[in-house]
């Protein structure tokens, strides 16, 4: 039996979508606003986002629009 493990960015994307749906964040907010919600874990998420060529000024909607988090080897 094979278990598929979700990429960590999928988990972040789901959390951010939930925050947008509950109107804690707006799709037009900059990604850096997520830092306030993640505190000590933010450095990890910032590094992950930067590895996917996001900047902290990009809108949250850009993060939500990603359909696949496959990494290039």
PDB file of N, CA, C and O in Angstrom:
ATOM      1  N   UNK A   1       0.841  -1.180   0.000  1.00  0.00           N
ATOM      2  CA  UNK A   1       0.000   0.000   0.000  1.00  0.00           C
ATOM      3  C   UNK A   1       0.885   1.242   0.000  1.00  0.00           C
ATOM      4  O   UNK A   1       1.780   1.376   0.817  1.00  0.00           O
ATOM      5  N   UNK A   2       0.631   2.130  -0.912  1.00  0.00           N
ATOM      6  CA  UNK A   2       1.428   3.346  -1.042  1.00  0.00           C
ATOM      7  C   UNK A   2       0.666   4.527  -0.475  1.00  0.00           C
ATOM      8  O   UNK A   2      -0.488   4.749  -0.802  1.00  0.00           O
ATOM      9  N   UNK A   3       1.350   5.285   0.379  1.00  0.00           N
ATOM     10  CA  UNK A   3       0.760   6.496   0.945  1.00  0.00           C
ATOM     11  C   UNK A   3       1.415   7.700   0.288  1.00  0.00           C
ATOM     12  O   UNK A   3       2.632   7.778   0.213  1.00  0.00           O
ATOM     13  N   UNK A   4       0.602   8.596  -0.198  1.00  0.00           N
ATOM     14  CA  UNK A   4       1.124   9.840  -0.742  1.00  0.00           C
ATOM     15  C   UNK A   4       1.209  10.866   0.375  1.00  0.00           C
ATOM     16  O   UNK A   4       0.254  11.070   1.106  1.00  0.00           O
ATOM     17  N   UNK A   5       2.363  11.463   0.495  1.00  0.00           N
ATOM     18  CA  UNK A   5       2.573  12.480   1.519  1.00  0.00           C
ATOM     19  C   UNK A   5       2.475  13.844   0.851  1.00  0.00           C
ATOM     20  O   UNK A   5       3.133  14.091  -0.164  1.00  0.00           O
ATOM     21  N   UNK A   6       1.650  14.696   1.394  1.00  0.00           N
ATOM     22  CA  UNK A   6       1.476  16.036   0.821  1.00  0.00           C
ATOM     23  C   UNK A   6       2.749  16.855   1.014  1.00  0.00           C
ATOM     24  O   UNK A   6       3.391  16.802   2.065  1.00  0.00           O
ATOM     25  N   UNK A   7       3.110  17.570  -0.015  1.00  0.00           N
ATOM     26  CA  UNK A   7       4.246  18.484   0.065  1.00  0.00           C
ATOM     27  C   UNK A   7       3.943  19.516   1.151  1.00  0.00           C
ATOM     28  O   UNK A   7       2.794  19.950   1.289  1.00  0.00           O
ATOM     29  N   UNK A   8       4.940  19.926   1.922  1.00  0.00           N
ATOM     30  CA  UNK A   8       4.680  20.933   2.971  1.00  0.00           C
ATOM     31  C   UNK A   8       3.992  22.191   2.454  1.00  0.00           C
ATOM     32  O   UNK A   8       3.186  22.793   3.146  1.00  0.00           O
ATOM     33  N   UNK A   9       4.284  22.569   1.213  1.00  0.00           N
ATOM     34  CA  UNK A   9       3.663  23.774   0.655  1.00  0.00           C
ATOM     35  C   UNK A   9       2.165  23.577   0.435  1.00  0.00           C
ATOM     36  O   UNK A   9       1.408  24.537   0.480  1.00  0.00           O
ATOM     37  N   UNK A  10       1.736  22.343   0.214  1.00  0.00           N
ATOM     38  CA  UNK A  10       0.303  22.063   0.076  1.00  0.00           C
ATOM     39  C   UNK A  10      -0.391  22.375   1.398  1.00  0.00           C
ATOM     40  O   UNK A  10      -1.462  22.984   1.439  1.00  0.00           O
ATOM     41  N   UNK A  11       0.253  21.996   2.492  1.00  0.00           N
ATOM     42  CA  UNK A  11      -0.310  22.265   3.822  1.00  0.00           C
ATOM     43  C   UNK A  11      -0.398  23.767   4.084  1.00  0.00           C
ATOM     44  O   UNK A  11      -1.405  24.260   4.589  1.00  0.00           O
ATOM     45  N   UNK A  12       0.671  24.483   3.732  1.00  0.00           N
ATOM     46  CA  UNK A  12       0.662  25.941   3.902  1.00  0.00           C
ATOM     47  C   UNK A  12      -0.428  26.559   3.037  1.00  0.00           C
ATOM     48  O   UNK A  12      -1.187  27.413   3.496  1.00  0.00           O
ATOM     49  N   UNK A  13      -0.532  26.106   1.797  1.00  0.00           N
ATOM     50  CA  UNK A  13      -1.531  26.641   0.874  1.00  0.00           C
ATOM     51  C   UNK A  13      -2.946  26.420   1.420  1.00  0.00           C
ATOM     52  O   UNK A  13      -3.782  27.317   1.367  1.00  0.00           O
ATOM     53  N   UNK A  14      -3.209  25.246   1.958  1.00  0.00           N
ATOM     54  CA  UNK A  14      -4.536  24.965   2.530  1.00  0.00           C
ATOM     55  C   UNK A  14      -4.823  25.884   3.721  1.00  0.00           C
ATOM     56  O   UNK A  14      -5.934  26.381   3.878  1.00  0.00           O
ATOM     57  N   UNK A  15      -3.828  26.085   4.560  1.00  0.00           N
ATOM     58  CA  UNK A  15      -3.992  26.947   5.733  1.00  0.00           C
ATOM     59  C   UNK A  15      -4.272  28.390   5.300  1.00  0.00           C
ATOM     60  O   UNK A  15      -5.174  29.045   5.829  1.00  0.00           O
ATOM     61  N   UNK A  16      -3.509  28.860   4.316  1.00  0.00           N
ATOM     62  CA  UNK A  16      -3.688  30.234   3.831  1.00  0.00           C
ATOM     63  C   UNK A  16      -5.059  30.377   3.171  1.00  0.00           C
ATOM     64  O   UNK A  16      -5.751  31.374   3.371  1.00  0.00           O
ATOM     65  N   UNK A  17      -5.489  29.366   2.398  1.00  0.00           N
ATOM     66  CA  UNK A  17      -6.821  29.414   1.788  1.00  0.00           C
ATOM     67  C   UNK A  17      -7.890  29.501   2.868  1.00  0.00           C
ATOM     68  O   UNK A  17      -8.846  30.260   2.750  1.00  0.00           O
ATOM     69  N   UNK A  18      -7.725  28.753   3.937  1.00  0.00           N
ATOM     70  CA  UNK A  18      -8.666  28.804   5.049  1.00  0.00           C
ATOM     71  C   UNK A  18      -8.706  30.207   5.664  1.00  0.00           C
ATOM     72  O   UNK A  18      -9.775  30.715   6.002  1.00  0.00           O
ATOM     73  N   UNK A  19      -7.543  30.830   5.781  1.00  0.00           N
ATOM     74  CA  UNK A  19      -7.468  32.185   6.333  1.00  0.00           C
ATOM     75  C   UNK A  19      -8.144  33.203   5.410  1.00  0.00           C
ATOM     76  O   UNK A  19      -8.790  34.134   5.875  1.00  0.00           O
ATOM     77  N   UNK A  20      -8.011  33.005   4.113  1.00  0.00           N
ATOM     78  CA  UNK A  20      -8.681  33.889   3.150  1.00  0.00           C
ATOM     79  C   UNK A  20     -10.189  33.661   3.206  1.00  0.00           C
ATOM     80  O   UNK A  20     -10.976  34.611   3.243  1.00  0.00           O
ATOM     81  N   UNK A  21     -10.583  32.380   3.239  1.00  0.00           N
ATOM     82  CA  UNK A  21     -12.014  32.059   3.305  1.00  0.00           C
ATOM     83  C   UNK A  21     -12.672  32.639   4.553  1.00  0.00           C
ATOM     84  O   UNK A  21     -13.829  33.057   4.521  1.00  0.00           O
ATOM     85  N   UNK A  22     -11.927  32.666   5.660  1.00  0.00           N
ATOM     86  CA  UNK A  22     -12.473  33.215   6.904  1.00  0.00           C
ATOM     87  C   UNK A  22     -12.221  34.719   7.032  1.00  0.00           C
ATOM     88  O   UNK A  22     -12.502  35.318   8.061  1.00  0.00           O
ATOM     89  N   UNK A  23     -11.659  35.310   5.988  1.00  0.00           N
ATOM     90  CA  UNK A  23     -11.414  36.751   5.884  1.00  0.00           C
ATOM     91  C   UNK A  23     -10.396  37.290   6.884  1.00  0.00           C
ATOM     92  O   UNK A  23     -10.393  38.468   7.210  1.00  0.00           O
ATOM     93  N   UNK A  24      -9.512  36.404   7.362  1.00  0.00           N
ATOM     94  CA  UNK A  24      -8.383  36.857   8.181  1.00  0.00           C
ATOM     95  C   UNK A  24      -7.349  37.512   7.268  1.00  0.00           C
ATOM     96  O   UNK A  24      -6.716  38.494   7.639  1.00  0.00           O
ATOM     97  N   UNK A  25      -7.205  36.953   6.074  1.00  0.00           N
ATOM     98  CA  UNK A  25      -6.335  37.514   5.043  1.00  0.00           C
ATOM     99  C   UNK A  25      -7.180  37.820   3.808  1.00  0.00           C
ATOM    100  O   UNK A  25      -8.203  37.176   3.585  1.00  0.00           O
ATOM    101  N   UNK A  26      -6.695  38.767   3.001  1.00  0.00           N
ATOM    102  CA  UNK A  26      -7.327  39.050   1.713  1.00  0.00           C
ATOM    103  C   UNK A  26      -6.411  38.516   0.613  1.00  0.00           C
ATOM    104  O   UNK A  26      -5.185  38.508   0.791  1.00  0.00           O
ATOM    105  N   UNK A  27      -6.969  38.081  -0.511  1.00  0.00           N
ATOM    106  CA  UNK A  27      -6.126  37.598  -1.608  1.00  0.00           C
ATOM    107  C   UNK A  27      -5.103  38.641  -2.068  1.00  0.00           C
ATOM    108  O   UNK A  27      -4.032  38.286  -2.552  1.00  0.00           O
ATOM    109  N   UNK A  28      -5.410  39.898  -1.895  1.00  0.00           N
ATOM    110  CA  UNK A  28      -4.495  40.960  -2.320  1.00  0.00           C
ATOM    111  C   UNK A  28      -3.420  41.282  -1.285  1.00  0.00           C
ATOM    112  O   UNK A  28      -2.485  42.028  -1.579  1.00  0.00           O
ATOM    113  N   UNK A  29      -3.520  40.716  -0.067  1.00  0.00           N
ATOM    114  CA  UNK A  29      -2.492  40.938   0.952  1.00  0.00           C
ATOM    115  C   UNK A  29      -1.158  40.351   0.496  1.00  0.00           C
ATOM    116  O   UNK A  29      -1.119  39.353  -0.211  1.00  0.00           O
ATOM    117  N   UNK A  30      -0.082  40.967   0.931  1.00  0.00           N
ATOM    118  CA  UNK A  30       1.249  40.446   0.621  1.00  0.00           C
ATOM    119  C   UNK A  30       1.534  39.197   1.445  1.00  0.00           C
ATOM    120  O   UNK A  30       1.060  39.055   2.579  1.00  0.00           O
ATOM    121  N   UNK A  31       2.329  38.318   0.859  1.00  0.00           N
ATOM    122  CA  UNK A  31       2.680  37.062   1.528  1.00  0.00           C
ATOM    123  C   UNK A  31       3.326  37.309   2.890  1.00  0.00           C
ATOM    124  O   UNK A  31       3.144  36.521   3.823  1.00  0.00           O
ATOM    125  N   UNK A  32       4.058  38.411   3.069  1.00  0.00           N
ATOM    126  CA  UNK A  32       4.741  38.651   4.341  1.00  0.00           C
ATOM    127  C   UNK A  32       3.773  38.711   5.515  1.00  0.00           C
ATOM    128  O   UNK A  32       4.167  38.471   6.663  1.00  0.00           O
ATOM    129  N   UNK A  33       2.500  39.007   5.265  1.00  0.00           N
ATOM    130  CA  UNK A  33       1.531  39.064   6.375  1.00  0.00           C
ATOM    131  C   UNK A  33       1.345  37.702   7.038  1.00  0.00           C
ATOM    132  O   UNK A  33       0.929  37.628   8.193  1.00  0.00           O
ATOM    133  N   UNK A  34       1.646  36.644   6.303  1.00  0.00           N
ATOM    134  CA  UNK A  34       1.556  35.300   6.873  1.00  0.00           C
ATOM    135  C   UNK A  34       2.538  35.158   8.039  1.00  0.00           C
ATOM    136  O   UNK A  34       2.297  34.397   8.977  1.00  0.00           O
ATOM    137  N   UNK A  35       3.628  35.908   8.002  1.00  0.00           N
ATOM    138  CA  UNK A  35       4.645  35.832   9.061  1.00  0.00           C
ATOM    139  C   UNK A  35       4.052  36.096  10.436  1.00  0.00           C
ATOM    140  O   UNK A  35       4.448  35.474  11.422  1.00  0.00           O
ATOM    141  N   UNK A  36       3.091  36.994  10.516  1.00  0.00           N
ATOM    142  CA  UNK A  36       2.469  37.315  11.803  1.00  0.00           C
ATOM    143  C   UNK A  36       1.741  36.105  12.387  1.00  0.00           C
ATOM    144  O   UNK A  36       1.591  35.980  13.597  1.00  0.00           O
ATOM    145  N   UNK A  37       1.278  35.224  11.526  1.00  0.00           N
ATOM    146  CA  UNK A  37       0.499  34.068  11.956  1.00  0.00           C
ATOM    147  C   UNK A  37       1.367  32.860  12.287  1.00  0.00           C
ATOM    148  O   UNK A  37       0.941  31.964  13.001  1.00  0.00           O
ATOM    149  N   UNK A  38       2.595  32.837  11.765  1.00  0.00           N
ATOM    150  CA  UNK A  38       3.453  31.674  11.959  1.00  0.00           C
ATOM    151  C   UNK A  38       4.574  31.881  12.969  1.00  0.00           C
ATOM    152  O   UNK A  38       5.220  30.905  13.361  1.00  0.00           O
ATOM    153  N   UNK A  39       4.821  33.089  13.384  1.00  0.00           N
ATOM    154  CA  UNK A  39       5.807  33.344  14.434  1.00  0.00           C
ATOM    155  C   UNK A  39       7.131  32.646  14.217  1.00  0.00           C
ATOM    156  O   UNK A  39       7.800  32.856  13.226  1.00  0.00           O
ATOM    157  N   UNK A  40       7.506  31.772  15.163  1.00  0.00           N
ATOM    158  CA  UNK A  40       8.805  31.106  15.137  1.00  0.00           C
ATOM    159  C   UNK A  40       9.005  30.202  13.925  1.00  0.00           C
ATOM    160  O   UNK A  40      10.133  29.936  13.534  1.00  0.00           O
ATOM    161  N   UNK A  41       7.919  29.700  13.339  1.00  0.00           N
ATOM    162  CA  UNK A  41       8.017  28.826  12.176  1.00  0.00           C
ATOM    163  C   UNK A  41       8.187  29.601  10.873  1.00  0.00           C
ATOM    164  O   UNK A  41       8.403  28.999   9.817  1.00  0.00           O
ATOM    165  N   UNK A  42       8.096  30.924  10.914  1.00  0.00           N
ATOM    166  CA  UNK A  42       8.108  31.710   9.694  1.00  0.00           C
ATOM    167  C   UNK A  42       9.391  31.553   8.892  1.00  0.00           C
ATOM    168  O   UNK A  42       9.360  31.505   7.660  1.00  0.00           O
ATOM    169  N   UNK A  43      10.537  31.442   9.542  1.00  0.00           N
ATOM    170  CA  UNK A  43      11.795  31.348   8.790  1.00  0.00           C
ATOM    171  C   UNK A  43      11.788  30.120   7.874  1.00  0.00           C
ATOM    172  O   UNK A  43      12.266  30.181   6.746  1.00  0.00           O
ATOM    173  N   UNK A  44      11.225  29.019   8.357  1.00  0.00           N
ATOM    174  CA  UNK A  44      11.101  27.817   7.530  1.00  0.00           C
ATOM    175  C   UNK A  44      10.212  28.090   6.327  1.00  0.00           C
ATOM    176  O   UNK A  44      10.565  27.791   5.181  1.00  0.00           O
ATOM    177  N   UNK A  45       9.035  28.675   6.549  1.00  0.00           N
ATOM    178  CA  UNK A  45       8.090  28.917   5.455  1.00  0.00           C
ATOM    179  C   UNK A  45       8.618  29.957   4.481  1.00  0.00           C
ATOM    180  O   UNK A  45       8.412  29.842   3.272  1.00  0.00           O
ATOM    181  N   UNK A  46       9.297  30.969   4.991  1.00  0.00           N
ATOM    182  CA  UNK A  46       9.871  31.991   4.108  1.00  0.00           C
ATOM    183  C   UNK A  46      10.891  31.351   3.168  1.00  0.00           C
ATOM    184  O   UNK A  46      10.887  31.608   1.958  1.00  0.00           O
ATOM    185  N   UNK A  47      11.739  30.490   3.711  1.00  0.00           N
ATOM    186  CA  UNK A  47      12.738  29.792   2.893  1.00  0.00           C
ATOM    187  C   UNK A  47      12.052  28.931   1.836  1.00  0.00           C
ATOM    188  O   UNK A  47      12.446  28.922   0.676  1.00  0.00           O
ATOM    189  N   UNK A  48      11.019  28.204   2.233  1.00  0.00           N
ATOM    190  CA  UNK A  48      10.278  27.360   1.280  1.00  0.00           C
ATOM    191  C   UNK A  48       9.672  28.216   0.160  1.00  0.00           C
ATOM    192  O   UNK A  48       9.765  27.863  -1.012  1.00  0.00           O
ATOM    193  N   UNK A  49       9.044  29.312   0.527  1.00  0.00           N
ATOM    194  CA  UNK A  49       8.431  30.196  -0.467  1.00  0.00           C
ATOM    195  C   UNK A  49       9.480  30.751  -1.433  1.00  0.00           C
ATOM    196  O   UNK A  49       9.266  30.780  -2.646  1.00  0.00           O
ATOM    197  N   UNK A  50      10.609  31.174  -0.889  1.00  0.00           N
ATOM    198  CA  UNK A  50      11.668  31.728  -1.732  1.00  0.00           C
ATOM    199  C   UNK A  50      12.236  30.678  -2.675  1.00  0.00           C
ATOM    200  O   UNK A  50      12.618  30.997  -3.801  1.00  0.00           O
ATOM    201  N   UNK A  51      12.265  29.424  -2.246  1.00  0.00           N
ATOM    202  CA  UNK A  51      12.747  28.354  -3.129  1.00  0.00           C
ATOM    203  C   UNK A  51      11.817  28.163  -4.328  1.00  0.00           C
ATOM    204  O   UNK A  51      12.227  27.648  -5.359  1.00  0.00           O
ATOM    205  N   UNK A  52      10.572  28.568  -4.194  1.00  0.00           N
ATOM    206  CA  UNK A  52       9.613  28.508  -5.297  1.00  0.00           C
ATOM    207  C   UNK A  52       9.473  29.871  -5.979  1.00  0.00           C
ATOM    208  O   UNK A  52       8.486  30.143  -6.667  1.00  0.00           O
ATOM    209  N   UNK A  53      10.465  30.732  -5.771  1.00  0.00           N
ATOM    210  CA  UNK A  53      10.555  32.046  -6.433  1.00  0.00           C
ATOM    211  C   UNK A  53       9.465  33.034  -6.032  1.00  0.00           C
ATOM    212  O   UNK A  53       9.137  33.944  -6.786  1.00  0.00           O
ATOM    213  N   UNK A  54       8.913  32.877  -4.853  1.00  0.00           N
ATOM    214  CA  UNK A  54       7.994  33.882  -4.334  1.00  0.00           C
ATOM    215  C   UNK A  54       8.802  34.968  -3.642  1.00  0.00           C
ATOM    216  O   UNK A  54       9.862  34.713  -3.079  1.00  0.00           O
ATOM    217  N   UNK A  55       8.290  36.189  -3.682  1.00  0.00           N
ATOM    218  CA  UNK A  55       8.855  37.257  -2.866  1.00  0.00           C
ATOM    219  C   UNK A  55       7.835  37.566  -1.782  1.00  0.00           C
ATOM    220  O   UNK A  55       6.655  37.203  -1.908  1.00  0.00           O
ATOM    221  N   UNK A  56       8.266  38.212  -0.759  1.00  0.00           N
ATOM    222  CA  UNK A  56       7.355  38.504   0.351  1.00  0.00           C
ATOM    223  C   UNK A  56       6.343  39.586  -0.025  1.00  0.00           C
ATOM    224  O   UNK A  56       5.351  39.775   0.662  1.00  0.00           O
ATOM    225  N   UNK A  57       6.574  40.275  -1.166  1.00  0.00           N
ATOM    226  CA  UNK A  57       5.637  41.294  -1.627  1.00  0.00           C
ATOM    227  C   UNK A  57       4.569  40.722  -2.564  1.00  0.00           C
ATOM    228  O   UNK A  57       3.598  41.392  -2.882  1.00  0.00           O
ATOM    229  N   UNK A  58       4.741  39.487  -3.002  1.00  0.00           N
ATOM    230  CA  UNK A  58       3.741  38.859  -3.879  1.00  0.00           C
ATOM    231  C   UNK A  58       2.418  38.749  -3.142  1.00  0.00           C
ATOM    232  O   UNK A  58       2.389  38.537  -1.924  1.00  0.00           O
ATOM    233  N   UNK A  59       1.311  38.858  -3.878  1.00  0.00           N
ATOM    234  CA  UNK A  59       0.009  38.727  -3.218  1.00  0.00           C
ATOM    235  C   UNK A  59      -0.279  37.271  -2.838  1.00  0.00           C
ATOM    236  O   UNK A  59       0.198  36.338  -3.484  1.00  0.00           O
ATOM    237  N   UNK A  60      -1.045  37.103  -1.795  1.00  0.00           N
ATOM    238  CA  UNK A  60      -1.463  35.785  -1.324  1.00  0.00           C
ATOM    239  C   UNK A  60      -2.136  35.010  -2.461  1.00  0.00           C
ATOM    240  O   UNK A  60      -1.987  33.788  -2.569  1.00  0.00           O
ATOM    241  N   UNK A  61      -2.843  35.708  -3.334  1.00  0.00           N
ATOM    242  CA  UNK A  61      -3.527  35.037  -4.446  1.00  0.00           C
ATOM    243  C   UNK A  61      -2.550  34.258  -5.329  1.00  0.00           C
ATOM    244  O   UNK A  61      -2.908  33.219  -5.880  1.00  0.00           O
ATOM    245  N   UNK A  62      -1.302  34.738  -5.461  1.00  0.00           N
ATOM    246  CA  UNK A  62      -0.298  34.007  -6.241  1.00  0.00           C
ATOM    247  C   UNK A  62       0.006  32.657  -5.598  1.00  0.00           C
ATOM    248  O   UNK A  62       0.145  31.646  -6.285  1.00  0.00           O
ATOM    249  N   UNK A  63       0.103  32.639  -4.296  1.00  0.00           N
ATOM    250  CA  UNK A  63       0.345  31.397  -3.564  1.00  0.00           C
ATOM    251  C   UNK A  63      -0.829  30.438  -3.746  1.00  0.00           C
ATOM    252  O   UNK A  63      -0.648  29.241  -3.982  1.00  0.00           O
ATOM    253  N   UNK A  64      -2.027  30.974  -3.682  1.00  0.00           N
ATOM    254  CA  UNK A  64      -3.220  30.134  -3.796  1.00  0.00           C
ATOM    255  C   UNK A  64      -3.431  29.602  -5.209  1.00  0.00           C
ATOM    256  O   UNK A  64      -4.107  28.586  -5.392  1.00  0.00           O
ATOM    257  N   UNK A  65      -2.871  30.249  -6.204  1.00  0.00           N
ATOM    258  CA  UNK A  65      -3.096  29.833  -7.589  1.00  0.00           C
ATOM    259  C   UNK A  65      -2.195  28.687  -8.045  1.00  0.00           C
ATOM    260  O   UNK A  65      -2.401  28.136  -9.119  1.00  0.00           O
ATOM    261  N   UNK A  66      -1.211  28.306  -7.228  1.00  0.00           N
ATOM    262  CA  UNK A  66      -0.314  27.212  -7.608  1.00  0.00           C
ATOM    263  C   UNK A  66      -1.090  25.901  -7.597  1.00  0.00           C
ATOM    264  O   UNK A  66      -1.779  25.580  -6.632  1.00  0.00           O
ATOM    265  N   UNK A  67      -0.979  25.165  -8.708  1.00  0.00           N
ATOM    266  CA  UNK A  67      -1.710  23.901  -8.820  1.00  0.00           C
ATOM    267  C   UNK A  67      -0.870  22.697  -8.451  1.00  0.00           C
ATOM    268  O   UNK A  67      -1.401  21.658  -8.073  1.00  0.00           O
ATOM    269  N   UNK A  68       0.443  22.809  -8.568  1.00  0.00           N
ATOM    270  CA  UNK A  68       1.315  21.677  -8.258  1.00  0.00           C
ATOM    271  C   UNK A  68       2.594  22.188  -7.608  1.00  0.00           C
ATOM    272  O   UNK A  68       3.174  23.174  -8.053  1.00  0.00           O
ATOM    273  N   UNK A  69       3.032  21.495  -6.584  1.00  0.00           N
ATOM    274  CA  UNK A  69       4.238  21.887  -5.847  1.00  0.00           C
ATOM    275  C   UNK A  69       5.385  20.933  -6.146  1.00  0.00           C
ATOM    276  O   UNK A  69       6.232  20.697  -5.298  1.00  0.00           O
ATOM    277  N   UNK A  70       5.416  20.400  -7.361  1.00  0.00           N
ATOM    278  CA  UNK A  70       6.503  19.508  -7.733  1.00  0.00           C
ATOM    279  C   UNK A  70       7.802  20.291  -7.773  1.00  0.00           C
ATOM    280  O   UNK A  70       7.862  21.388  -8.313  1.00  0.00           O
ATOM    281  N   UNK A  71       8.818  19.688  -7.215  1.00  0.00           N
ATOM    282  CA  UNK A  71      10.126  20.339  -7.207  1.00  0.00           C
ATOM    283  C   UNK A  71      10.975  19.810  -8.350  1.00  0.00           C
ATOM    284  O   UNK A  71      10.951  18.621  -8.641  1.00  0.00           O
ATOM    285  N   UNK A  72      11.715  20.687  -8.985  1.00  0.00           N
ATOM    286  CA  UNK A  72      12.639  20.271 -10.035  1.00  0.00           C
ATOM    287  C   UNK A  72      13.895  19.703  -9.379  1.00  0.00           C
ATOM    288  O   UNK A  72      14.451  20.306  -8.474  1.00  0.00           O
ATOM    289  N   UNK A  73      14.280  18.546  -9.841  1.00  0.00           N
ATOM    290  CA  UNK A  73      15.488  17.929  -9.273  1.00  0.00           C
ATOM    291  C   UNK A  73      16.720  18.340 -10.035  1.00  0.00           C
ATOM    292  O   UNK A  73      16.745  18.693 -11.117  1.00  0.00           O
TER     293      UNK A  73
END
